[in-house]
Short mmCIF file of C-alpha atoms in Angstrom, two decimals:
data_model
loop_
_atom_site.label_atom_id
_atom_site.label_comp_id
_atom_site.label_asym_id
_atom_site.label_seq_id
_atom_site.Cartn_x
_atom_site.Cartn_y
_atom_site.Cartn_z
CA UNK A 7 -37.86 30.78 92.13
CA UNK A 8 -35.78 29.05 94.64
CA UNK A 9 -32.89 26.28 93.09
CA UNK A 10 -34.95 23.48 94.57
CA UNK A 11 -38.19 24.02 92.34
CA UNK A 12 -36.20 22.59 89.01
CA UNK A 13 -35.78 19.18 90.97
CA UNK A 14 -38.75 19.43 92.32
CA UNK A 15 -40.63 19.65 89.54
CA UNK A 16 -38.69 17.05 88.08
CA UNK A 17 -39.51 14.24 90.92
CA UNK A 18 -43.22 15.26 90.92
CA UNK A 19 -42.88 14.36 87.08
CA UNK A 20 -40.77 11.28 87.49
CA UNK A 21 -43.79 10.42 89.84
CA UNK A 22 -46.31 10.76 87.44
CA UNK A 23 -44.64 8.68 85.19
CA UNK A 24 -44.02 5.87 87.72
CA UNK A 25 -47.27 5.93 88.58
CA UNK A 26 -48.76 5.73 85.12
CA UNK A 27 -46.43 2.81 83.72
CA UNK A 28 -47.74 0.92 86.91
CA UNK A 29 -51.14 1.24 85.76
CA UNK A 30 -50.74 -0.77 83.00
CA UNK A 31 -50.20 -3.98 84.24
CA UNK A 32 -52.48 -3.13 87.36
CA UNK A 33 -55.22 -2.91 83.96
CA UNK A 34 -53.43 -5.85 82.20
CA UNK A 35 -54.58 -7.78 85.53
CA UNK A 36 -57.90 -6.95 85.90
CA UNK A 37 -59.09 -7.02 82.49
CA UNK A 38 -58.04 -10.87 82.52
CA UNK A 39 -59.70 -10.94 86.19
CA UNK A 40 -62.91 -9.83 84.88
CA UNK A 41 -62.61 -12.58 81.99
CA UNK A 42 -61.93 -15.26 84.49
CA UNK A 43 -65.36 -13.95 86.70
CA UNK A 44 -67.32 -13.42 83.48
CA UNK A 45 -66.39 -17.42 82.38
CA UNK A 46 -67.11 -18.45 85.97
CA UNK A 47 -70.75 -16.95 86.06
CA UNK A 48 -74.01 -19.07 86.04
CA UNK A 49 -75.53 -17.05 83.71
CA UNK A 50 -75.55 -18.00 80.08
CA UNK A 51 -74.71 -14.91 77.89
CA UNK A 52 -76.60 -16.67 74.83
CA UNK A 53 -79.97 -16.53 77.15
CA UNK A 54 -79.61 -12.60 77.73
CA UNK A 55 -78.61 -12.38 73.86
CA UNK A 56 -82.02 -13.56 72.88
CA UNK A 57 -83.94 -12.46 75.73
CA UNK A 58 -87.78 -14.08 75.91
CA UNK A 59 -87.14 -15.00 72.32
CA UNK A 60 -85.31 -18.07 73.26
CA UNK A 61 -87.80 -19.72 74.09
CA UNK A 62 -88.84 -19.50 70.92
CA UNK A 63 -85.77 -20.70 69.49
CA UNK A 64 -84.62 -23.80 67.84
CA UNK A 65 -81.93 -25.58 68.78
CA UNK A 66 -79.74 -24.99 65.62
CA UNK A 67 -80.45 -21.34 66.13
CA UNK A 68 -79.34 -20.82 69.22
CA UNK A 69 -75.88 -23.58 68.70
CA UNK A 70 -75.56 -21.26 65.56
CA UNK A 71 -75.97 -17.87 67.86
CA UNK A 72 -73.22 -19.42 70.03
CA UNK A 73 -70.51 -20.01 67.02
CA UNK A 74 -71.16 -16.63 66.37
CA UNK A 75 -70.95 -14.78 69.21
CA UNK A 76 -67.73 -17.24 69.93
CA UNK A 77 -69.00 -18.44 72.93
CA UNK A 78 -68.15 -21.88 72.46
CA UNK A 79 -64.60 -20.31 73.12
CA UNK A 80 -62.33 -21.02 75.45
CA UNK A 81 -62.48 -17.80 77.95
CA UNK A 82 -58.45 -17.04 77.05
CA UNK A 83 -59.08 -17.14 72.94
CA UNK A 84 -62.30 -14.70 73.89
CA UNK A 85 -59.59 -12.67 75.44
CA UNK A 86 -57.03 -12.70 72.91
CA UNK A 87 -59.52 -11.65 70.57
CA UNK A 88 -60.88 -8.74 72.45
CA UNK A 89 -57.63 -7.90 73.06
CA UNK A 90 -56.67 -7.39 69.50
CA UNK A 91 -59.37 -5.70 68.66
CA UNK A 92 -58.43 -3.22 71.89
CA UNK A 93 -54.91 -2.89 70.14
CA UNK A 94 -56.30 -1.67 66.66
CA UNK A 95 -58.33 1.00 68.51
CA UNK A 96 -62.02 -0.27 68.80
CA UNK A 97 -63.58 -1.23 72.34
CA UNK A 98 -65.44 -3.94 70.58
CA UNK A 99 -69.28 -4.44 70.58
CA UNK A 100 -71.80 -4.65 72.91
CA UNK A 101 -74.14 -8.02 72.72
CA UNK A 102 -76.20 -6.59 75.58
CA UNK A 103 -77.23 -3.46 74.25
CA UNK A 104 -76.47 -4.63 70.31
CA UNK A 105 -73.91 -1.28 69.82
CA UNK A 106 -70.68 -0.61 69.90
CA UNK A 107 -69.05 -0.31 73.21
CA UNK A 108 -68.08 3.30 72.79
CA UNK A 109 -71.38 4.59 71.88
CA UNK A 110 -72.76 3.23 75.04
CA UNK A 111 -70.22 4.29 77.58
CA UNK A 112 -70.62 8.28 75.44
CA UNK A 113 -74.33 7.99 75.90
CA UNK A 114 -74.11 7.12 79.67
CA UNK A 115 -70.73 8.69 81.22
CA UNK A 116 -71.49 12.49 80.75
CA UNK A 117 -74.58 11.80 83.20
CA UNK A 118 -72.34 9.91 85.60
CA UNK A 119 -69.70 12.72 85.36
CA UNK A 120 -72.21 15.01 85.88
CA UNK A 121 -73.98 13.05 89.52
CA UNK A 122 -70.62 12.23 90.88
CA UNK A 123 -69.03 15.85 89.94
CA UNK A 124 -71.74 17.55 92.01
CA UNK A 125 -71.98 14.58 94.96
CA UNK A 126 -68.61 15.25 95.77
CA UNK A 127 -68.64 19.00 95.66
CA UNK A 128 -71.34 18.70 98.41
CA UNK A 129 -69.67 15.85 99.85
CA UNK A 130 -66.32 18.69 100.71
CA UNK A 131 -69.09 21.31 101.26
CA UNK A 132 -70.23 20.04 104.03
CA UNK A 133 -67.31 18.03 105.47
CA UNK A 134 -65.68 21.23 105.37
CA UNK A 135 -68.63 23.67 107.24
CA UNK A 136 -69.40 20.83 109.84
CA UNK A 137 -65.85 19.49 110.35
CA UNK A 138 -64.45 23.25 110.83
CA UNK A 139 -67.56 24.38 113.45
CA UNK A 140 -66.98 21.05 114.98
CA UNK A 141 -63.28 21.70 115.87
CA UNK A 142 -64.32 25.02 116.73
CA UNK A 143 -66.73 24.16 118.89
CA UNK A 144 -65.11 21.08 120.17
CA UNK A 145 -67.41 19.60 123.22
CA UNK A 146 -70.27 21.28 122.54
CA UNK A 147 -73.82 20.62 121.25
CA UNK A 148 -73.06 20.74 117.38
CA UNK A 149 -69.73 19.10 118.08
CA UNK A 150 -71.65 16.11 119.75
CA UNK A 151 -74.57 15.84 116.93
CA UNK A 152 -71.89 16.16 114.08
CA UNK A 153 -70.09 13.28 115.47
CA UNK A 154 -72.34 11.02 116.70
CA UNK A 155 -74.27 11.52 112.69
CA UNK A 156 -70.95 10.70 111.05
CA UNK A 157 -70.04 7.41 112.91
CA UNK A 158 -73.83 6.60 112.12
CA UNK A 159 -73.59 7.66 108.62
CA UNK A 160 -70.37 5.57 108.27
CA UNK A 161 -71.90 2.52 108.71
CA UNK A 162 -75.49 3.02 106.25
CA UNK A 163 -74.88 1.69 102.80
CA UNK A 164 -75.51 4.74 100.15
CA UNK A 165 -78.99 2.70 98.49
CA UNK A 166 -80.21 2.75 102.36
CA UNK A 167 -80.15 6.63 102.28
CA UNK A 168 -81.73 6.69 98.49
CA UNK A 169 -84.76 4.60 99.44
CA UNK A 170 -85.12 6.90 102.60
CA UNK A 171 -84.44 9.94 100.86
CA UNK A 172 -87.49 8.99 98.17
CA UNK A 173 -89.57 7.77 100.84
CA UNK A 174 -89.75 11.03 102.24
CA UNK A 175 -89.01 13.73 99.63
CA UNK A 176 -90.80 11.77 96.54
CA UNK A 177 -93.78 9.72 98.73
CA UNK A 178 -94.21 11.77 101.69
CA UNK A 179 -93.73 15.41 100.55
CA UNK A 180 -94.02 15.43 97.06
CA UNK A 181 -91.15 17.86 96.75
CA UNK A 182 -88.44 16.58 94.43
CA UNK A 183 -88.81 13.70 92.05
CA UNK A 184 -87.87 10.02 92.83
CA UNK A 185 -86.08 8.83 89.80
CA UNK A 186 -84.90 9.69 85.59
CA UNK A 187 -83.50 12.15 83.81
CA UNK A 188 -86.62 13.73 83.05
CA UNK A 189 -90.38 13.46 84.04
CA UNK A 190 -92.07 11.47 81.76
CA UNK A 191 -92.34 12.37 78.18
CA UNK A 192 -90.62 15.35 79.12
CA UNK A 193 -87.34 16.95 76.99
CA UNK A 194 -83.74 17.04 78.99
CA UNK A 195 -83.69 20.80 79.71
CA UNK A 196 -81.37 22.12 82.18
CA UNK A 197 -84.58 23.01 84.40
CA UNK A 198 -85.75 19.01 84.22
CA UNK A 199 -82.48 18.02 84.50
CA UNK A 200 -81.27 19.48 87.73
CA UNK A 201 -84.53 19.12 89.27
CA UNK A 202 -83.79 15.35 88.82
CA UNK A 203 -80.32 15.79 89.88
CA UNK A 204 -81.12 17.05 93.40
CA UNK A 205 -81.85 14.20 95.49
CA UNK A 206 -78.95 11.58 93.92
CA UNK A 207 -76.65 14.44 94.16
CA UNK A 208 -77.62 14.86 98.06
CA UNK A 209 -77.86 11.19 98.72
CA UNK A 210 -74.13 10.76 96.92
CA UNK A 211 -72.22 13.25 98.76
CA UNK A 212 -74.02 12.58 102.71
CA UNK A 213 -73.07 9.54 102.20
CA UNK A 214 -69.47 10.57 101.01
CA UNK A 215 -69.13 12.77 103.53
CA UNK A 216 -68.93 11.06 107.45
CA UNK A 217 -65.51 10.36 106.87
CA UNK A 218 -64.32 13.84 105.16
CA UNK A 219 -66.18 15.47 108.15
CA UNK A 220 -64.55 13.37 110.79
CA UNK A 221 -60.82 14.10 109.33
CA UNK A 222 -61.27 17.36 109.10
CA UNK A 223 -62.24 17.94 112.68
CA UNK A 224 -59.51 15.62 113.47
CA UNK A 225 -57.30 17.20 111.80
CA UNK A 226 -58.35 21.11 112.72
CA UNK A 227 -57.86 19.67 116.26
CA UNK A 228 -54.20 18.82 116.08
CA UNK A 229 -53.54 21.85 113.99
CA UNK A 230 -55.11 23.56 116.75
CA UNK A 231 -52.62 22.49 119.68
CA UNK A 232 -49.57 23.39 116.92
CA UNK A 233 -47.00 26.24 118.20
CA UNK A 234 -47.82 28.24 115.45
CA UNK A 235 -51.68 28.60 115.87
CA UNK A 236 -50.64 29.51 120.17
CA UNK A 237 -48.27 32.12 118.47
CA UNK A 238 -51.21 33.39 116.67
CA UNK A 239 -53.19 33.91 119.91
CA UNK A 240 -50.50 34.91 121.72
CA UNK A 241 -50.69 38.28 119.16
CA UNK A 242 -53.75 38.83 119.74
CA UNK A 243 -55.37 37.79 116.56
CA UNK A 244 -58.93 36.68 116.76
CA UNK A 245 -60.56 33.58 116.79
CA UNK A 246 -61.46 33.28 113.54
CA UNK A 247 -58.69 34.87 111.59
CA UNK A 248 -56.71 32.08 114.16
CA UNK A 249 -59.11 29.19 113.20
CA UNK A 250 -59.32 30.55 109.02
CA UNK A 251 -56.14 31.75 108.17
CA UNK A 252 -53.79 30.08 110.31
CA UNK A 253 -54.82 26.38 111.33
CA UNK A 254 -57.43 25.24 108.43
CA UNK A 255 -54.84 25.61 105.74
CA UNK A 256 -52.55 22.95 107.21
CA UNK A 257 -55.60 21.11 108.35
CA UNK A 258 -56.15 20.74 104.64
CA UNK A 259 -53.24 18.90 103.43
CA UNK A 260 -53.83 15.49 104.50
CA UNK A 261 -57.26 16.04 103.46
CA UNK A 262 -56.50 16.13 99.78
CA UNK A 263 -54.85 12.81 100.17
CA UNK A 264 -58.32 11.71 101.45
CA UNK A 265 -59.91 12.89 99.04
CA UNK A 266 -57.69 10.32 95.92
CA UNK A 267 -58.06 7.82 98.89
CA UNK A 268 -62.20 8.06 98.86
CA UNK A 269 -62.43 7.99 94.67
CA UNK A 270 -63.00 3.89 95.02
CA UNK A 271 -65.85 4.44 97.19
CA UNK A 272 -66.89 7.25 95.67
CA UNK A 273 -67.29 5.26 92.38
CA UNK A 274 -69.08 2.25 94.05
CA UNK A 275 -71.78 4.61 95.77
CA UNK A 276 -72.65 6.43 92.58
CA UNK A 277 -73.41 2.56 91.45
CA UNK A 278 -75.68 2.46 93.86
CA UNK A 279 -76.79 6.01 93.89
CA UNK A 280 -77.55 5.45 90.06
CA UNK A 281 -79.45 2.01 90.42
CA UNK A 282 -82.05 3.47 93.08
CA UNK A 283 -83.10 6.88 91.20
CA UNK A 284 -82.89 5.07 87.24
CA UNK A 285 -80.01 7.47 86.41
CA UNK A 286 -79.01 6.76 83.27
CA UNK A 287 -75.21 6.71 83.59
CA UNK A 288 -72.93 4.05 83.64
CA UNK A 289 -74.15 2.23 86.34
CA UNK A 290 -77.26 0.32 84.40
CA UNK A 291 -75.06 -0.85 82.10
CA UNK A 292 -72.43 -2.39 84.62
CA UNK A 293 -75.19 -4.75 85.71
CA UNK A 294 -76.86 -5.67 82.89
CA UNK A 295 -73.17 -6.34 81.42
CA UNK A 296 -72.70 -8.40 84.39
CA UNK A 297 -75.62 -10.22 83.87
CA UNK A 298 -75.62 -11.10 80.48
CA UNK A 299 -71.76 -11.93 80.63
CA UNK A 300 -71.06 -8.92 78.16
CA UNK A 301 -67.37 -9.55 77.83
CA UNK A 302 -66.52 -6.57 75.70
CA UNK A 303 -68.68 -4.13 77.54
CA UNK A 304 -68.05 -5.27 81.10
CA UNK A 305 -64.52 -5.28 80.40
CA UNK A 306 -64.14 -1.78 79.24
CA UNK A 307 -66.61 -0.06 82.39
CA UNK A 308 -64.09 -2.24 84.61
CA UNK A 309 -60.84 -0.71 83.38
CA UNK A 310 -62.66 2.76 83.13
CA UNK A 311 -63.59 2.50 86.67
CA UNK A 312 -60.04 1.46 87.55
CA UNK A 313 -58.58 4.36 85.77
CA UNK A 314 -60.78 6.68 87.62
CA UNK A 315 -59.30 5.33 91.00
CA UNK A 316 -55.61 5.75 89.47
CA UNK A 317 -56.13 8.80 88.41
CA UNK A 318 -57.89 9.69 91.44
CA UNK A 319 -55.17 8.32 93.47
CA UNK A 320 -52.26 10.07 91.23
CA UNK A 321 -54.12 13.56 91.52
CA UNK A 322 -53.93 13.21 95.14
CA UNK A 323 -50.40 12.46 95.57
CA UNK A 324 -49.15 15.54 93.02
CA UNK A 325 -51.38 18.26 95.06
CA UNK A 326 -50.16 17.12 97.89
CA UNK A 327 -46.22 17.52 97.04
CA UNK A 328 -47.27 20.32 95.35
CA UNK A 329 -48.88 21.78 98.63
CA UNK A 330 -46.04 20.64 100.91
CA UNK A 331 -42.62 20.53 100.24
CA UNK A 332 -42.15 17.89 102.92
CA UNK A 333 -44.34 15.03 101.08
CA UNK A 334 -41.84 12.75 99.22
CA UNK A 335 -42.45 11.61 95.65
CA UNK A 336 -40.42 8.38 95.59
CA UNK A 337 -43.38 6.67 96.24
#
């Protein structure tokens, strides 16, 4: 081990630890942010509370609902209270779905782990077959059809590609399912399950993937015109072993930097991805915490959804001084 690796361990560290005692006022701030939007919306969280029943309702009833819930509140003692109860441990409950907070995001985040696990793995699968036989090819037919189908995929919003994907593979074909975990009635075997997964997995990661496709041939394409890949051909070496072994490995740095860079979008398309096919992950219960003003709840999928892109974002930056000595960490 070289006498550099001590200190270089030691600033990747130091970065970590930067990086995580910025987070918490980066979640200080939105949690109150989402507070402020949630006391700002038109709906009336007492309405979604009762549901059709409130129209059933007396007045007294519902005033009495309200001074329990606390919604006659001002929207800063609703967050000092939530806030408290954060600080002893418990997310709070859930007025929406009438549970505590942390039974609902168990029940629903293993599914959305699960869709945006395998989206991306097809989303770097395919950037990284079409971006590499792009560069190869650079000029050609594939090169031209690759390109000209990731600018256009850039600019299609991810439901877009679920309604088309049903319309043809659910409506038109009949081969893959439209939407659930399960068909109906049906248990959640593995079979059921990943027969379900196929088409919001492949909806999730084309429309991740434009832009990892793009850098990559980009990227292959300096590499290419580098000293060291000429030196390569100069020996004698073949095309591939130049293209494999010499030019896609530094193609791939800046490409993991991407990849922490794409984690916000990545999060905001399995939303969508999730509201189209009725996948029961987080995403259902973002909007109907949005909708019914569900302070505790929509507080809690907020800051897990910024952690995610933190995280994300932190993973990123490590594998990438980790991968190249030249990347600094003061950052």
């Amino acid at each position: 081990m070289s006498a550099g690796a001590p200190s270089r361990a030691r600033s990747i560290g130091l970065l970590a630890l930067r990086r995580l005692a910025f987070a918490i006022p980066v979640l200080l701030v939105v949690a109150v942010a989402v507070f402020l939007l949630g006391a700002a919306s038109p709906f009336d969280p007492v309405y979604q509370y009762y549901g059709v029943q409130i129209f059933g309702a007396g007045a007294e009833d519902v005033a009495r609902a309200r001074a329990q819930l606390g919604l006659d509140d001002s929207v800063f003692v609703q967050f000092g209270r939530w806030a408290g109860t954060l600080l002893s441990g418990d997310l709070g409950a859930s007025r929406s779905f009438r549970q505590p907070v942390a039974e609902v995001i168990a029940e629903r985040l293993p599914w959305t782990l699960l869709l945006v696990t395998t989206g991306l793995l097809l989303a770097v699968l395919i950037a990284l077959v079409l971006g590499v036989f792009a560069a190869w090819r650079q000029g050609g037919w594939l090169d031209r059809v690759v390109t000209a189908t990731g600018h256009a995929l850039e600019g299609i919003p991810p439901f877009v590609l679920g309604l088309v994907a049903v319309a043809v593979f659910t409506l038109g074909l009949g081969w893959l399912p439209g939407g659930g975990l399960t068909d109906a009635g049906a248990e959640a075997t593995v079979g059921q399950v990943a027969t379900h997964l196929v088409l919001p997995a492949v909806v999730l990661g084309v429309s991740q993937s434009p832009w990892l496709i793009l850098h990559i041939r980009q990227s292959l394409l300096t590499v290419l015109a580098e000293d060291h890949v000429t030196g390569a051909r100069a020996r004698g070496l073949g095309e591939p072993m130049v293209v494999l072994r010499h030019a896609l490995p530094t193609a791939l740095l800046p490409f993991v930097t991407l990849l922490g860079a794409r984690v916000p979008e990545l999060v905001t398309g399995a939303v969508l991805v999730e509201e189209v096919f009725s996948w029961p992950g987080v995403a259902g219960a973002v909007v109907k915490s949005a909708l019914a003003v569900d302070f505790p709840l929509l507080v809690a999928l907020s800051l897990l959804a910024t952690a995610a892109v933190l995280i994300g974002s932190l993973l990123a930056d490590v594998a990438a001084a980790l991968l190249d000595p030249r990347v600094a960490t003061d950052g």
